[in-house]
PDB file of C-alpha atoms and ligand atoms in Angstrom:
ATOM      1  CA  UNK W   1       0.625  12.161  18.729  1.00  0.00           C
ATOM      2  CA  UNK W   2      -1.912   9.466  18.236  1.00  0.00           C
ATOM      3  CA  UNK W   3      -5.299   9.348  17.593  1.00  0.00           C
ATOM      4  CA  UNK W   4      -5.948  11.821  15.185  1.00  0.00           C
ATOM      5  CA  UNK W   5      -8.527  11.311  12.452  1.00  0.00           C
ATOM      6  CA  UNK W   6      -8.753  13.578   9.589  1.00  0.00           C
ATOM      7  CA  UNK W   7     -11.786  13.318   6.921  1.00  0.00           C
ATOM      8  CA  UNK W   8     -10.623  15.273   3.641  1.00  0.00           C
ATOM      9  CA  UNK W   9     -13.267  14.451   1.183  1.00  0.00           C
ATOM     10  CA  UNK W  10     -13.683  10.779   0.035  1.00  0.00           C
ATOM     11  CA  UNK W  11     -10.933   9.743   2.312  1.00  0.00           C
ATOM     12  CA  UNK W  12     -10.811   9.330   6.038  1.00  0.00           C
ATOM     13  CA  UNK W  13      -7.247   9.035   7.435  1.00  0.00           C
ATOM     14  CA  UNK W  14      -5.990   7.724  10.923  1.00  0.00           C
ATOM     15  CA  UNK W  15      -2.876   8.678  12.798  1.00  0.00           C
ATOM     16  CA  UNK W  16      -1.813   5.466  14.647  1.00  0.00           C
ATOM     17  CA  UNK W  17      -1.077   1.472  15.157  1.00  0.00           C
ATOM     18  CA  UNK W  18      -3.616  -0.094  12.711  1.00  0.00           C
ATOM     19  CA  UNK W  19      -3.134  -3.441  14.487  1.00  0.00           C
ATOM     20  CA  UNK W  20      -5.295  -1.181  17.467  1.00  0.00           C
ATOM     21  CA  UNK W  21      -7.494   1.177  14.258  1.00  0.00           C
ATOM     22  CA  UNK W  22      -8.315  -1.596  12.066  1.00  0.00           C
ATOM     23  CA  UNK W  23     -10.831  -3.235  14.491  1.00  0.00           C
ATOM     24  CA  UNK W  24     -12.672  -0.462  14.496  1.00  0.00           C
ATOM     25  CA  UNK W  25     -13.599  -0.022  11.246  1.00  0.00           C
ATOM     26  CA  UNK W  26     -16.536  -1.290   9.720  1.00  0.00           C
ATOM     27  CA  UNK W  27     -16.782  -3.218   6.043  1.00  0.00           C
ATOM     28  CA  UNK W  28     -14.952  -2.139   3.100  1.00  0.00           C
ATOM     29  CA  UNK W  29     -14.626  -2.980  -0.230  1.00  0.00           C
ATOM     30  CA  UNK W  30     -10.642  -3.571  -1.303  1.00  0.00           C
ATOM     31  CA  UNK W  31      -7.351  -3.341   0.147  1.00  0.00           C
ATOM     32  CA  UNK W  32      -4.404  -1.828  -1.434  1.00  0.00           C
ATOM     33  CA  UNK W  33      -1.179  -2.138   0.561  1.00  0.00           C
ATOM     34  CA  UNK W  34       2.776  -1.924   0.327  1.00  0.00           C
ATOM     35  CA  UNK W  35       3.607  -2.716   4.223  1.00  0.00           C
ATOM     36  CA  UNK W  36       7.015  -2.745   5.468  1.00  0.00           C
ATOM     37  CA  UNK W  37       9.140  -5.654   3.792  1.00  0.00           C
ATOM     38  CA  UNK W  38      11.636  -6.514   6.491  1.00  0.00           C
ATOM     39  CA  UNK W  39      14.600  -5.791   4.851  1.00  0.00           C
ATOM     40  CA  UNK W  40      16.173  -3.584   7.801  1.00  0.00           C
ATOM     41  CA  UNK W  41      15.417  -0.480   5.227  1.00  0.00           C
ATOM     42  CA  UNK W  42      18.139   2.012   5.381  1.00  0.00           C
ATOM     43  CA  UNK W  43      19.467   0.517   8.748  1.00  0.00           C
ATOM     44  CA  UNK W  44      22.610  -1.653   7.560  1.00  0.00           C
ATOM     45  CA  UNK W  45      24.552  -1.870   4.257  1.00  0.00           C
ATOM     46  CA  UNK W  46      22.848  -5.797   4.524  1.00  0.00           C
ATOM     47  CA  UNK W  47      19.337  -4.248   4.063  1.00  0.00           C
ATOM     48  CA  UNK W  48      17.715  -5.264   0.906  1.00  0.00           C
ATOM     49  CA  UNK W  49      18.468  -1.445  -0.199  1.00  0.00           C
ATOM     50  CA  UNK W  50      20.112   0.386  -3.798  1.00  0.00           C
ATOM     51  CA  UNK W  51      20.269   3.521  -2.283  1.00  0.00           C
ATOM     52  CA  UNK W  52      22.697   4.002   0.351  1.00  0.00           C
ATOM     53  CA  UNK W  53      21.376   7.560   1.234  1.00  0.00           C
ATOM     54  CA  UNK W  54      17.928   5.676   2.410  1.00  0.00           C
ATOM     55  CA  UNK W  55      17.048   6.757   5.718  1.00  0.00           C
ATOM     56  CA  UNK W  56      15.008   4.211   8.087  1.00  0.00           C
ATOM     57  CA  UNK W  57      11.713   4.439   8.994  1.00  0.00           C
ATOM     58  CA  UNK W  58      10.564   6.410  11.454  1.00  0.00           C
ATOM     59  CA  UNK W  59       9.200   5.115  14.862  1.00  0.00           C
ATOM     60  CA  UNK W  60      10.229   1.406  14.288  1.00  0.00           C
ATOM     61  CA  UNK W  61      12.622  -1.237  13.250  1.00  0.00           C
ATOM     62  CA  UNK W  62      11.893  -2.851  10.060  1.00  0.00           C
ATOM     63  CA  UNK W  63      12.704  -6.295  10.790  1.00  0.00           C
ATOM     64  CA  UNK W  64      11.550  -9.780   9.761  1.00  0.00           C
ATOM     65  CA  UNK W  65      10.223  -9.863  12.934  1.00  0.00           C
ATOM     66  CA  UNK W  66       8.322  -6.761  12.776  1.00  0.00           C
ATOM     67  CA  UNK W  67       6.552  -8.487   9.674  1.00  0.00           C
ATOM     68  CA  UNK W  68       5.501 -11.890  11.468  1.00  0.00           C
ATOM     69  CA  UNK W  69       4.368 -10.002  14.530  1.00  0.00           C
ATOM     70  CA  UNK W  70       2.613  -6.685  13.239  1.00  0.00           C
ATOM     71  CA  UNK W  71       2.328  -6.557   9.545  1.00  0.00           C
ATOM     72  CA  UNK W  72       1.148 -10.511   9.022  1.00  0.00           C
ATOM     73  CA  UNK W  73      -1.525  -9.802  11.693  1.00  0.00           C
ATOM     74  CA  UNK W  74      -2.841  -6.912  10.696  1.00  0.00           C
ATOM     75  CA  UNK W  75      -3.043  -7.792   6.599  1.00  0.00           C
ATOM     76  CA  UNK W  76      -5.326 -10.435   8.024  1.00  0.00           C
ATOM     77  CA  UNK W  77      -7.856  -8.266   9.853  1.00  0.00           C
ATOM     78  CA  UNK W  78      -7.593  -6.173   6.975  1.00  0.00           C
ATOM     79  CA  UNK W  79      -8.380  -8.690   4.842  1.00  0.00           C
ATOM     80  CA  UNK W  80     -11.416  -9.681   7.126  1.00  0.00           C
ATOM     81  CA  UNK W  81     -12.823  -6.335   6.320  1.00  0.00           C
ATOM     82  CA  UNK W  82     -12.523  -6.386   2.761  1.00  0.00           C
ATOM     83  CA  UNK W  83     -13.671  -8.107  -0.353  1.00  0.00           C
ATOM     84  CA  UNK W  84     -10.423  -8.256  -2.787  1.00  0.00           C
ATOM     85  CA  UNK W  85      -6.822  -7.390  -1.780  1.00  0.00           C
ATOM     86  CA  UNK W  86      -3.800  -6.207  -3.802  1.00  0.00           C
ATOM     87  CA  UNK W  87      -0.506  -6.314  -1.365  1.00  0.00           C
ATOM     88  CA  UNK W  88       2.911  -5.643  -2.195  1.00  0.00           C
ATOM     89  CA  UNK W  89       4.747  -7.503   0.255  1.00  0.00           C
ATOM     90  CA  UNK W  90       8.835  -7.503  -1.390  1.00  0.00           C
ATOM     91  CA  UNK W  91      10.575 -10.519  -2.066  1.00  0.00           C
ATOM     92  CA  UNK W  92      12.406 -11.397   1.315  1.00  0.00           C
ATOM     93  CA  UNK W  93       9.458 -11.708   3.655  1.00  0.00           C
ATOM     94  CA  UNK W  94       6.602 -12.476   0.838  1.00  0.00           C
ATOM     95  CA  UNK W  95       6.746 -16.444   2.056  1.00  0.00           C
ATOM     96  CA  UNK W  96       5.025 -15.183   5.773  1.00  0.00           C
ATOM     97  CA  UNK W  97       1.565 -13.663   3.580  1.00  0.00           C
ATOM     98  CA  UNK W  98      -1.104 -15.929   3.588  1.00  0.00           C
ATOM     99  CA  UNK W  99      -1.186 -18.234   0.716  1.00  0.00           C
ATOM    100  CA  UNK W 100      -2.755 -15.967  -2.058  1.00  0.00           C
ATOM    101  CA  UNK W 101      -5.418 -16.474  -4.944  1.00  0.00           C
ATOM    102  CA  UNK W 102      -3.212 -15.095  -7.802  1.00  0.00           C
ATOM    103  CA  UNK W 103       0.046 -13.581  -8.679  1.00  0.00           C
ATOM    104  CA  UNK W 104       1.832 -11.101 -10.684  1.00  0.00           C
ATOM    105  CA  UNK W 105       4.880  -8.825 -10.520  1.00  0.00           C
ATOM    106  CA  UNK W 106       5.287  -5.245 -10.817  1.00  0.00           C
ATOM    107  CA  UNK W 107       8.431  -5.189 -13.028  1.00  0.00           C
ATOM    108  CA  UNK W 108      11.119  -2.146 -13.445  1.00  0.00           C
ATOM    109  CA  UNK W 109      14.139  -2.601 -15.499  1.00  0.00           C
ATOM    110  CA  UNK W 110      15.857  -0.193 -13.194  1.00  0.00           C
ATOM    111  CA  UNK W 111      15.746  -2.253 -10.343  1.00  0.00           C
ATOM    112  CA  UNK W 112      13.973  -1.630  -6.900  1.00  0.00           C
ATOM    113  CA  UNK W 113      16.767  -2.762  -4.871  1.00  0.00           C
ATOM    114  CA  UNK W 114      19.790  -5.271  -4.105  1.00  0.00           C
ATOM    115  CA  UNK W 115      18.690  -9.053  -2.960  1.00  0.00           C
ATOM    116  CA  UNK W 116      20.738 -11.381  -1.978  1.00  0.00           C
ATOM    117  CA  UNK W 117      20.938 -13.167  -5.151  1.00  0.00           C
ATOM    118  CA  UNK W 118      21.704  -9.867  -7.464  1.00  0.00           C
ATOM    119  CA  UNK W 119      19.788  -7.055  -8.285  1.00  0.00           C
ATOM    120  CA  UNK W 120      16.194  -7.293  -7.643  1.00  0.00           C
ATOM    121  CA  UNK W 121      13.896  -6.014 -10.642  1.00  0.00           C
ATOM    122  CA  UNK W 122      10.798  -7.179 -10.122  1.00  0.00           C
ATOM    123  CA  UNK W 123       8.134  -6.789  -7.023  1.00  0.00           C
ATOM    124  CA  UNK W 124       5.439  -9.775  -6.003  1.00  0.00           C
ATOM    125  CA  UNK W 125       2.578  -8.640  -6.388  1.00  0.00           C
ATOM    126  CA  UNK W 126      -0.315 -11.042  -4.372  1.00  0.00           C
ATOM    127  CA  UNK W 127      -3.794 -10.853  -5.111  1.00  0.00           C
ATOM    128  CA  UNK W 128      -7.086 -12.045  -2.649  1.00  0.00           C
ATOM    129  CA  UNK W 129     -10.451 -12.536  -3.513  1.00  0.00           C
ATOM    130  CA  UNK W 130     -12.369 -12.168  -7.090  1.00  0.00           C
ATOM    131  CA  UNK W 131     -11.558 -10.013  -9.890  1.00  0.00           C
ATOM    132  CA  UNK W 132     -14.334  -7.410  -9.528  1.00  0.00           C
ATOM    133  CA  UNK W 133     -14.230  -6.920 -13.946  1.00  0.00           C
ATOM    134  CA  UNK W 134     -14.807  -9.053 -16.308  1.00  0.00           C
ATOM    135  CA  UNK W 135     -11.737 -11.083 -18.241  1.00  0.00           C
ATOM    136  CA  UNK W 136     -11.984  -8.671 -21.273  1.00  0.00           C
ATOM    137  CA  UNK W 137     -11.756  -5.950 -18.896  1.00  0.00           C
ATOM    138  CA  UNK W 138      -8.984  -6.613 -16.437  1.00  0.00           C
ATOM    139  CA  UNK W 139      -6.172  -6.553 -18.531  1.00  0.00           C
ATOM    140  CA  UNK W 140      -2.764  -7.918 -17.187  1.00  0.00           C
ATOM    141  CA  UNK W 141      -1.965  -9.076 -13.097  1.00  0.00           C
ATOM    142  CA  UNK W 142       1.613  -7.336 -13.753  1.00  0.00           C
ATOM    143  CA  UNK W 143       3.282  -4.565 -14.632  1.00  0.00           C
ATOM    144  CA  UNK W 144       6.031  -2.707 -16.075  1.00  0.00           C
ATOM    145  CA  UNK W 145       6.866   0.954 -15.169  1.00  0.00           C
ATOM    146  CA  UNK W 146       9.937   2.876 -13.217  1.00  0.00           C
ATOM    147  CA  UNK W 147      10.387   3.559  -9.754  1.00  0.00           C
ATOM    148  CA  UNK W 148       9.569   7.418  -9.112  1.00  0.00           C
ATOM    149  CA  UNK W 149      12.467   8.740  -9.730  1.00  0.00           C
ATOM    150  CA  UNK W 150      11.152  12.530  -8.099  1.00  0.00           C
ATOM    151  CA  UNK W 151      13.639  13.886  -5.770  1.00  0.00           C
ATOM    152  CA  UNK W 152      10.647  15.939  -3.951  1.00  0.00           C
ATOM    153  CA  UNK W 153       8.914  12.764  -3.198  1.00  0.00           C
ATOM    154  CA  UNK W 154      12.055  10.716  -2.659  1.00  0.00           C
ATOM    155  CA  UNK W 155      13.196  13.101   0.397  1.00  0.00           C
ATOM    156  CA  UNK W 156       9.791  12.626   1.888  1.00  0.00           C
ATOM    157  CA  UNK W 157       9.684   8.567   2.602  1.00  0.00           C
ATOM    158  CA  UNK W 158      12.304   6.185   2.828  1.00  0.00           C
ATOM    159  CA  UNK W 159      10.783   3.967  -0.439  1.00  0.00           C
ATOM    160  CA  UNK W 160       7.169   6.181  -1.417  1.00  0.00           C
ATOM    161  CA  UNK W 161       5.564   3.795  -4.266  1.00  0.00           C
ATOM    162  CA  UNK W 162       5.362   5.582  -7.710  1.00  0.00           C
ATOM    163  CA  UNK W 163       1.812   7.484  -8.081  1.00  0.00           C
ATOM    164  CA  UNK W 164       1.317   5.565 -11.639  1.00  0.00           C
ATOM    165  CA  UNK W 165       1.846   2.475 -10.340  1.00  0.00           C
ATOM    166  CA  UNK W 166      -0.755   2.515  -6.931  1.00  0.00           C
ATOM    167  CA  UNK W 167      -3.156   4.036  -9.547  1.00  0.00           C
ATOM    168  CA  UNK W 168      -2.773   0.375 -11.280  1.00  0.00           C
ATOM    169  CA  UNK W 169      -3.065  -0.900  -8.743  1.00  0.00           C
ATOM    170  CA  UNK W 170      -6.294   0.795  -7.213  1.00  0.00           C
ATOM    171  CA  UNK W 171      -8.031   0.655 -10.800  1.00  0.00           C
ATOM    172  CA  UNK W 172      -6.971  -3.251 -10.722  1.00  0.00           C
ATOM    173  CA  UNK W 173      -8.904  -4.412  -7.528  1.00  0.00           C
ATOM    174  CA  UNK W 174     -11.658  -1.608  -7.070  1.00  0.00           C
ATOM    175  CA  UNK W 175     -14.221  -0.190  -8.965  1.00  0.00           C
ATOM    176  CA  UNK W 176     -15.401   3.437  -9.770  1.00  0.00           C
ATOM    177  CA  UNK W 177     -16.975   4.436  -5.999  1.00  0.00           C
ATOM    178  CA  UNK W 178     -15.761   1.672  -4.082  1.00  0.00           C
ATOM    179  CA  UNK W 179     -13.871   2.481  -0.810  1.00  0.00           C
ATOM    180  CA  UNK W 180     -10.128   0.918  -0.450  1.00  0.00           C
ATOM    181  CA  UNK W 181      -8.054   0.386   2.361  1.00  0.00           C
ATOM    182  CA  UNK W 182      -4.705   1.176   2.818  1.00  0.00           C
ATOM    183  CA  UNK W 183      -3.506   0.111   6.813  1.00  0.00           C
ATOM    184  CA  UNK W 184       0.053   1.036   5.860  1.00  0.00           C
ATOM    185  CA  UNK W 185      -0.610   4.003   4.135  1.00  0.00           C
ATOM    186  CA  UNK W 186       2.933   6.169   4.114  1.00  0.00           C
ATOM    187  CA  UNK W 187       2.609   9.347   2.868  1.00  0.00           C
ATOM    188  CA  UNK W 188      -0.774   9.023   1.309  1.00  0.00           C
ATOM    189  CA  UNK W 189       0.027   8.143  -2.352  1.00  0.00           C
ATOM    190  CA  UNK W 190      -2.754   5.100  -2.635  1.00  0.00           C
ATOM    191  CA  UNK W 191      -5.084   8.027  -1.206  1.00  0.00           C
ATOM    192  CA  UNK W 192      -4.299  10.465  -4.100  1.00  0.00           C
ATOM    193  CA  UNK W 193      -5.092   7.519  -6.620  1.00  0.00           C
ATOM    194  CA  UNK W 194      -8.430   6.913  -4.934  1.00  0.00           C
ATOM    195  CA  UNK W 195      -9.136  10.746  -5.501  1.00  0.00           C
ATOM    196  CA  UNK W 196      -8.029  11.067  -8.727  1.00  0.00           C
ATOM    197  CA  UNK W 197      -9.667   7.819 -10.483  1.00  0.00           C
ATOM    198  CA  UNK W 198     -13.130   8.073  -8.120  1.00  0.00           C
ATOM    199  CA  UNK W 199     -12.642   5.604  -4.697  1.00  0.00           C
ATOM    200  CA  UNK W 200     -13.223   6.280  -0.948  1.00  0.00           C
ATOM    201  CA  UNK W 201     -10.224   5.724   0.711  1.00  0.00           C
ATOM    202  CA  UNK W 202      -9.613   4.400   4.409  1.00  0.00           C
ATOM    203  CA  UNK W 203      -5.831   5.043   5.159  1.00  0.00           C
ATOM    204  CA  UNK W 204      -3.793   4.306   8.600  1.00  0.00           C
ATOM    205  CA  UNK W 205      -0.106   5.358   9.340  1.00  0.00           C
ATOM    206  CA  UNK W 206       2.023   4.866  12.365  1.00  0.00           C
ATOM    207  CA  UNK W 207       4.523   7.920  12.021  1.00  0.00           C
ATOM    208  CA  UNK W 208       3.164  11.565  12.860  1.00  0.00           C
ATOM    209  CA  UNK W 209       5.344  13.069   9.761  1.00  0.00           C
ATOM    210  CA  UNK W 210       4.255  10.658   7.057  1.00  0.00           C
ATOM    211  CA  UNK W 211       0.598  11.214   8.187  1.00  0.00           C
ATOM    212  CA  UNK W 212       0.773  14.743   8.166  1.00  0.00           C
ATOM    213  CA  UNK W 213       2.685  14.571   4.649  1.00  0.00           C
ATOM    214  CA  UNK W 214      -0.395  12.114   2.949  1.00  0.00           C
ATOM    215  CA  UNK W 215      -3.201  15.152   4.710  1.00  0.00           C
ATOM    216  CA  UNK W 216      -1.145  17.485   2.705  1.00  0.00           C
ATOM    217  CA  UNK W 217      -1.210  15.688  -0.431  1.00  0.00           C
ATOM    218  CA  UNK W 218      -4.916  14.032  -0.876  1.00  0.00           C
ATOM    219  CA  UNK W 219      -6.331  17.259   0.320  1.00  0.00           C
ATOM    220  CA  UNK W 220      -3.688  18.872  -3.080  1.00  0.00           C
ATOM    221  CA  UNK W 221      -5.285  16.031  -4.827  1.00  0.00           C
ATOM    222  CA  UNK W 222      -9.392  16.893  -3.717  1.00  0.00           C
ATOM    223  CA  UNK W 223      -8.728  20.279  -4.845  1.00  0.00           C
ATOM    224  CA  UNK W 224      -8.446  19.642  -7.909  1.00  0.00           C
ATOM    225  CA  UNK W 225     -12.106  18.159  -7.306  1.00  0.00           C
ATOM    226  CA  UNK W 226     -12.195  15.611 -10.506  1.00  0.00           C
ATOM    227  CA  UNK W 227     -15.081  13.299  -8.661  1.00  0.00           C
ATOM    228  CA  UNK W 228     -18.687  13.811  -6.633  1.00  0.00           C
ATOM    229  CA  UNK W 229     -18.630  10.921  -4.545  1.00  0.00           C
ATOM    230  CA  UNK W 230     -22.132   9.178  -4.037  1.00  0.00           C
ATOM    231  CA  UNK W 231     -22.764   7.386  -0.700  1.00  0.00           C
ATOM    232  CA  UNK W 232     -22.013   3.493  -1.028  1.00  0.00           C
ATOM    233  CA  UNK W 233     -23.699   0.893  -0.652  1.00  0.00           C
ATOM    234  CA  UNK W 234     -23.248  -1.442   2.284  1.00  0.00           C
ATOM    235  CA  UNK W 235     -21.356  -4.801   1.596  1.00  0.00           C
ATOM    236  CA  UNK W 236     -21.029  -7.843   3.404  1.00  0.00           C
ATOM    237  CA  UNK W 237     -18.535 -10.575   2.032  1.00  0.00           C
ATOM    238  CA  UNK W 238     -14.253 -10.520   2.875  1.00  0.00           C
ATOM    239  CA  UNK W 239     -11.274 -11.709   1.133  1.00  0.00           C
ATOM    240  CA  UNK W 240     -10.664 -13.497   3.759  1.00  0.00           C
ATOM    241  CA  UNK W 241     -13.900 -15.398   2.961  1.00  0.00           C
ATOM    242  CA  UNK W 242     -15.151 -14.884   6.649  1.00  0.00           C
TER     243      UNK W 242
HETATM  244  C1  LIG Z 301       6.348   0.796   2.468  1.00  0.00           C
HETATM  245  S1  LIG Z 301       5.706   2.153   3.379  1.00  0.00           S
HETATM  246  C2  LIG Z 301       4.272   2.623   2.427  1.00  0.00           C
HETATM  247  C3  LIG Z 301       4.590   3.670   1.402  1.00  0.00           C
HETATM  248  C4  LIG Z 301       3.351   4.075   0.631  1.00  0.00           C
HETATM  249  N1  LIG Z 301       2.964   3.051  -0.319  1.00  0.00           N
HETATM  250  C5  LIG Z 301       3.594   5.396  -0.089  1.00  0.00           C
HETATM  251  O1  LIG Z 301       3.679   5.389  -1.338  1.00  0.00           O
HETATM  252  O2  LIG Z 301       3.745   6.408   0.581  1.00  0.00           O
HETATM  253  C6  LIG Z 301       4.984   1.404   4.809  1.00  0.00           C
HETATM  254  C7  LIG Z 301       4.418   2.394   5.813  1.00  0.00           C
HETATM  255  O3  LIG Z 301       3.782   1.661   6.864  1.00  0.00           O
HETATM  256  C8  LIG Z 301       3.908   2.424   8.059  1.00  0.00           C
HETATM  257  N2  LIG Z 301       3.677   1.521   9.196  1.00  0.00           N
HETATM  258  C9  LIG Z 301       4.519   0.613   9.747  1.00  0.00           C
HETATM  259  N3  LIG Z 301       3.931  -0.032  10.765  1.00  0.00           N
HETATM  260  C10 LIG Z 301       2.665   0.467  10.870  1.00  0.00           C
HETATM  261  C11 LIG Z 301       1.568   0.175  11.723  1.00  0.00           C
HETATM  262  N4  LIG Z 301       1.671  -0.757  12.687  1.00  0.00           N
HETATM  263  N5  LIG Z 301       0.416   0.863  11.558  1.00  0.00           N
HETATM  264  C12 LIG Z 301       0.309   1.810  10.565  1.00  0.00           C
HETATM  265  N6  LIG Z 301       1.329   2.138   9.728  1.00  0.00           N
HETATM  266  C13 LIG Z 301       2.501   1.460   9.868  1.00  0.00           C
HETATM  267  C14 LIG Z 301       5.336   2.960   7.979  1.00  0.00           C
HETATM  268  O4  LIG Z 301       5.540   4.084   8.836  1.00  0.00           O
HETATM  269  C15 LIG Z 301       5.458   3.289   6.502  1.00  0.00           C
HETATM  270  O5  LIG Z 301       5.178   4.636   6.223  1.00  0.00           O
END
């Protein structure tokens, strides 16, 4: 069913399209997001997929298509109501993104999946808008760590991103009290990083069963009550520079 919103402390969590949510929403500070790539995801041995138990999405097709028509579209109105984006958009489809200010990769030795040219062991990784640290602060724009490898979580999503990794991630374009945005939020794991290291979070998924699965596991993760969250502070500017 669609339509549901569910606020489970910092984060406030919509069942539905977010091409129909996102204009909505009012001004937030980053986006963190790891859309669909458009690889036909557990649909056809052609799929840029390893594991040939995948299942497919639920509730749509994930085509090239699918990315120019839906995803493209809404990373832009997300990026309208944000500051700073971090997306993850896979190699096939990463060309349709909007030309970004930086790049890095997200790198595992394991490999994420098969390309058409060999194994594929590295992720893009496209960054909008200004670093919010300074230089001494932020570290490296890519990273090396393993795909989750947990069977629990694995049998939950067809390709859930590894918890350490969307932690990076959220720590690399927001700071402490900040609110990020996730439009293509799965089963909640850029929610449980926003708990855990001290963000609001704004998440949006399509599929009943994944949103129901990300309710279960932020409100596991505000529980454990690490963070007081203090109201924010209004902000005006987009990394869409609009
Ligand atoms: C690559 S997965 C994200 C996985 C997530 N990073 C995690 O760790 O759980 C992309 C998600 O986007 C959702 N999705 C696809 N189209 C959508 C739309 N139009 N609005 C909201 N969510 C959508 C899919 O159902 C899927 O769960």
């Amino acid at each position: 069913m669609n339509g549901r919103k569910e606020i489970i402390g910092p984060c406030t969590l919509y069942l539905g399209d977010c091409l129909e949510i996102l204009p909505g929403l009012g001004k937030m500070d980053a986006l963190v997001t790891d859309p669909p790539y458009g690889v036909l995801l557990g649909e056809t041995k052609n799929g840029q997929e390893r594991n040939k138990n995948r299942v497919p999405y639920a509730g749509f097709s994930d085509t090239p298509e699918y990315v120019r028509d839906k995803v493209i579209p809404a990373i832009k109105m997300a990026m309208s109501k944000t500051m700073r984006g971090l997306i993850t958009p896979g190699t096939r489809n990463c060309f349709l993104y909007p030309f970004p200010d930086d790049m890095g990769v997200w790198f595992d030795p394991a490999g994420t999946s098969i390309g058409r040219w060999g194994f594929v062991l590295s992720s893009p990784i496209l960054y909008y808008g200004k670093n919010p640290k300074p230089f001494k602060e932020s570290g490296a724009s890519s990273v090396y760590g393993k795909r989750d490898r947990d069977k629990e979580i694995q049998k939950l999503h067809p390709c859930p991103k590894p918890l350490a990794f969307i932690t990076w991630a959220v720590n690399k374009v927001s700071l402490e009290g900040e609110t990020v945005l996730d439009p293509f939020m799965g089963i909640g794991t850029a929610g449980v990083a926003c708990v855990n290291i001290g963000r609001r979070f704004v998440g949006i998924e399509i599929d009943e069963g994944y949103f129901d699965i990300a309710c279960k596991r932020i409100k596991a993760a505000v529980a454990q009550g690490r963070f007081d969250f203090e109201e924010p502070e209004s902000r005006e500017r987009t990394c869409a520079g609009t």
